[in-house]
Amino acid sequence: MKTKRWFGWVLVVAMALTAAVLVPQAHAQGLVAASNISRSLTSTNAFTAVSRQSRLFTVFVSNTSASDLWLHVYDATSTPANGSRPSFSPVKILAGAGGGYDFGSYGAPLGTGLTVCTSTTDLTLTNSTASFDVTVIYTPR
């Protein structure tokens, strides 16, 4: 179990370093003004990372539960109701592992904000009670 958690943190650092390289490149091209990193301070099952229009570069989740979960990302400023479809294709996160999204140096536009949830189902939200740690790299628009 410790190996999986260690591996998850290695991925967080690797994604942060990747963003550190890609965001300045995008900045140099005039695409973004500045980058921000938003992290959950405690493990949670839903996390509103951004409450305004922005460009999303990376979402990384460390699944701290004993169950496999689906990562759902919503262009929203609050947790959506069960049955809601995510804004991006869901990603399966194995128990005790990490994973997420990387939208490259151009990022993905968000019109409202960003809320990250875990679900026990893939296509629509069935908000789980399992907790996760999340790191989001974005820029305001």
Short mmCIF file of C-alpha atoms in Angstrom, two decimals:
data_model
loop_
_atom_site.label_atom_id
_atom_site.label_comp_id
_atom_site.label_asym_id
_atom_site.label_seq_id
_atom_site.Cartn_x
_atom_site.Cartn_y
_atom_site.Cartn_z
CA MET A 1 0.00 0.00 0.00
CA LYS A 2 2.85 2.41 0.80
CA THR A 3 4.35 1.77 -2.64
CA LYS A 4 1.10 2.80 -4.36
CA ARG A 5 0.81 5.97 -2.28
CA TRP A 6 4.48 6.82 -2.95
CA PHE A 7 3.92 6.23 -6.67
CA GLY A 8 0.90 8.55 -6.56
CA TRP A 9 2.99 11.37 -5.08
CA VAL A 10 5.68 10.80 -7.69
CA LEU A 11 2.98 11.31 -10.34
CA VAL A 12 1.79 14.52 -8.63
CA VAL A 13 5.33 15.89 -8.69
CA ALA A 14 5.87 14.77 -12.29
CA MET A 15 2.62 16.43 -13.42
CA ALA A 16 3.50 19.63 -11.54
CA LEU A 17 6.93 19.69 -13.19
CA THR A 18 5.32 19.07 -16.58
CA ALA A 19 2.98 21.98 -15.99
CA ALA A 20 5.91 24.13 -14.87
CA VAL A 21 7.47 23.51 -18.29
CA LEU A 22 4.30 23.76 -20.39
CA VAL A 23 2.60 26.76 -18.77
CA PRO A 24 5.59 29.10 -19.20
CA GLN A 25 5.80 27.93 -22.83
CA ALA A 26 2.13 28.85 -23.31
CA HIS A 27 2.75 32.13 -21.45
CA ALA A 28 5.63 32.96 -23.78
CA GLN A 29 3.25 32.45 -26.71
CA GLY A 30 0.75 34.86 -25.14
CA LEU A 31 -1.79 32.13 -24.42
CA VAL A 32 -2.05 32.46 -20.66
CA ALA A 33 -1.38 35.17 -18.13
CA ALA A 34 -0.31 33.10 -15.10
CA SER A 35 -0.75 29.63 -13.68
CA ASN A 36 -2.42 28.59 -10.45
CA ILE A 37 -2.38 25.36 -8.48
CA SER A 38 -5.39 24.39 -6.39
CA ARG A 39 -5.17 21.47 -3.94
CA SER A 40 -7.67 19.94 -1.58
CA LEU A 41 -6.43 20.50 1.96
CA THR A 42 -8.20 17.38 3.21
CA SER A 43 -9.44 14.24 1.53
CA THR A 44 -12.93 14.78 0.15
CA ASN A 45 -15.45 13.26 -2.29
CA ALA A 46 -16.17 16.55 -4.11
CA PHE A 47 -13.94 19.58 -4.55
CA THR A 48 -14.61 22.94 -6.20
CA ALA A 49 -11.16 24.01 -7.34
CA VAL A 50 -12.01 27.08 -9.45
CA SER A 51 -14.97 29.47 -9.23
CA ARG A 52 -14.50 31.48 -12.43
CA GLN A 53 -13.77 31.15 -16.13
CA SER A 54 -10.39 29.54 -16.62
CA ARG A 55 -8.27 27.24 -18.73
CA LEU A 56 -7.63 23.82 -17.23
CA PHE A 57 -4.27 22.11 -17.75
CA THR A 58 -4.07 19.24 -15.26
CA VAL A 59 -6.28 17.39 -12.79
CA PHE A 60 -4.55 14.71 -10.71
CA VAL A 61 -6.37 12.61 -8.12
CA SER A 62 -4.92 10.26 -5.54
CA ASN A 63 -7.58 7.69 -4.63
CA THR A 64 -7.11 7.09 -0.90
CA SER A 65 -9.99 4.62 -0.66
CA ALA A 66 -10.05 0.82 -0.93
CA SER A 67 -12.44 0.95 -3.93
CA ASP A 68 -11.96 1.76 -7.59
CA LEU A 69 -13.62 5.10 -8.46
CA TRP A 70 -14.42 7.18 -11.53
CA LEU A 71 -13.07 10.72 -11.72
CA HIS A 72 -15.69 13.19 -12.97
CA VAL A 73 -14.79 16.78 -13.87
CA TYR A 74 -17.54 19.40 -14.24
CA ASP A 75 -17.57 22.93 -15.63
CA ALA A 76 -19.44 24.07 -12.51
CA THR A 77 -18.96 25.90 -9.21
CA SER A 78 -20.76 23.38 -7.00
CA THR A 79 -21.25 19.63 -6.76
CA PRO A 80 -23.76 18.53 -9.41
CA ALA A 81 -26.71 16.25 -8.63
CA ASN A 82 -26.44 12.50 -8.99
CA GLY A 83 -27.19 11.48 -12.58
CA SER A 84 -25.26 14.44 -14.06
CA ARG A 85 -22.95 13.77 -16.99
CA PRO A 86 -19.36 15.05 -16.58
CA SER A 87 -17.95 17.75 -18.86
CA PHE A 88 -15.08 15.45 -19.91
CA SER A 89 -14.89 11.68 -20.34
CA PRO A 90 -14.60 9.96 -16.95
CA VAL A 91 -11.29 8.38 -15.91
CA LYS A 92 -11.13 5.23 -13.79
CA ILE A 93 -8.87 5.59 -10.74
CA LEU A 94 -7.88 2.29 -9.13
CA ALA A 95 -7.99 1.85 -5.35
CA GLY A 96 -4.91 3.31 -3.69
CA ALA A 97 -3.63 4.70 -7.01
CA GLY A 98 -3.60 8.01 -8.83
CA GLY A 99 -4.53 9.36 -12.24
CA GLY A 100 -6.37 12.12 -14.01
CA TYR A 101 -6.30 14.47 -16.96
CA ASP A 102 -3.57 16.33 -18.83
CA PHE A 103 -4.91 18.81 -21.38
CA GLY A 104 -1.48 19.77 -22.71
CA SER A 105 -0.01 23.24 -23.10
CA TYR A 106 -3.21 24.79 -24.50
CA GLY A 107 -5.52 23.45 -21.79
CA ALA A 108 -9.30 23.05 -21.86
CA PRO A 109 -11.56 26.11 -21.54
CA LEU A 110 -13.98 26.26 -18.61
CA GLY A 111 -16.85 28.75 -18.82
CA THR A 112 -18.05 28.64 -15.20
CA GLY A 113 -15.55 26.97 -12.89
CA LEU A 114 -14.25 23.52 -11.98
CA THR A 115 -15.67 20.91 -9.64
CA VAL A 116 -14.06 17.48 -9.28
CA CYS A 117 -16.07 14.51 -7.94
CA THR A 118 -15.60 10.79 -7.49
CA SER A 119 -18.31 8.45 -8.67
CA THR A 120 -19.04 4.76 -8.29
CA THR A 121 -20.34 4.71 -11.89
CA ASP A 122 -18.67 5.86 -15.08
CA LEU A 123 -21.18 7.62 -17.36
CA THR A 124 -23.19 9.61 -14.83
CA LEU A 125 -22.46 10.83 -11.32
CA THR A 126 -23.23 8.55 -8.41
CA ASN A 127 -21.35 10.57 -5.82
CA SER A 128 -19.26 8.23 -3.72
CA THR A 129 -18.53 8.58 -0.05
CA ALA A 130 -14.90 7.60 -0.69
CA SER A 131 -12.35 10.37 -0.34
CA PHE A 132 -9.52 11.53 -2.59
CA ASP A 133 -6.77 14.15 -2.72
CA VAL A 134 -6.76 16.39 -5.79
CA THR A 135 -4.33 18.79 -7.47
CA VAL A 136 -5.52 21.12 -10.24
CA ILE A 137 -3.36 23.34 -12.46
CA TYR A 138 -5.24 26.10 -14.30
CA THR A 139 -5.08 29.72 -15.44
CA PRO A 140 -7.74 32.41 -15.09
CA ARG A 141 -9.26 33.64 -18.36
#
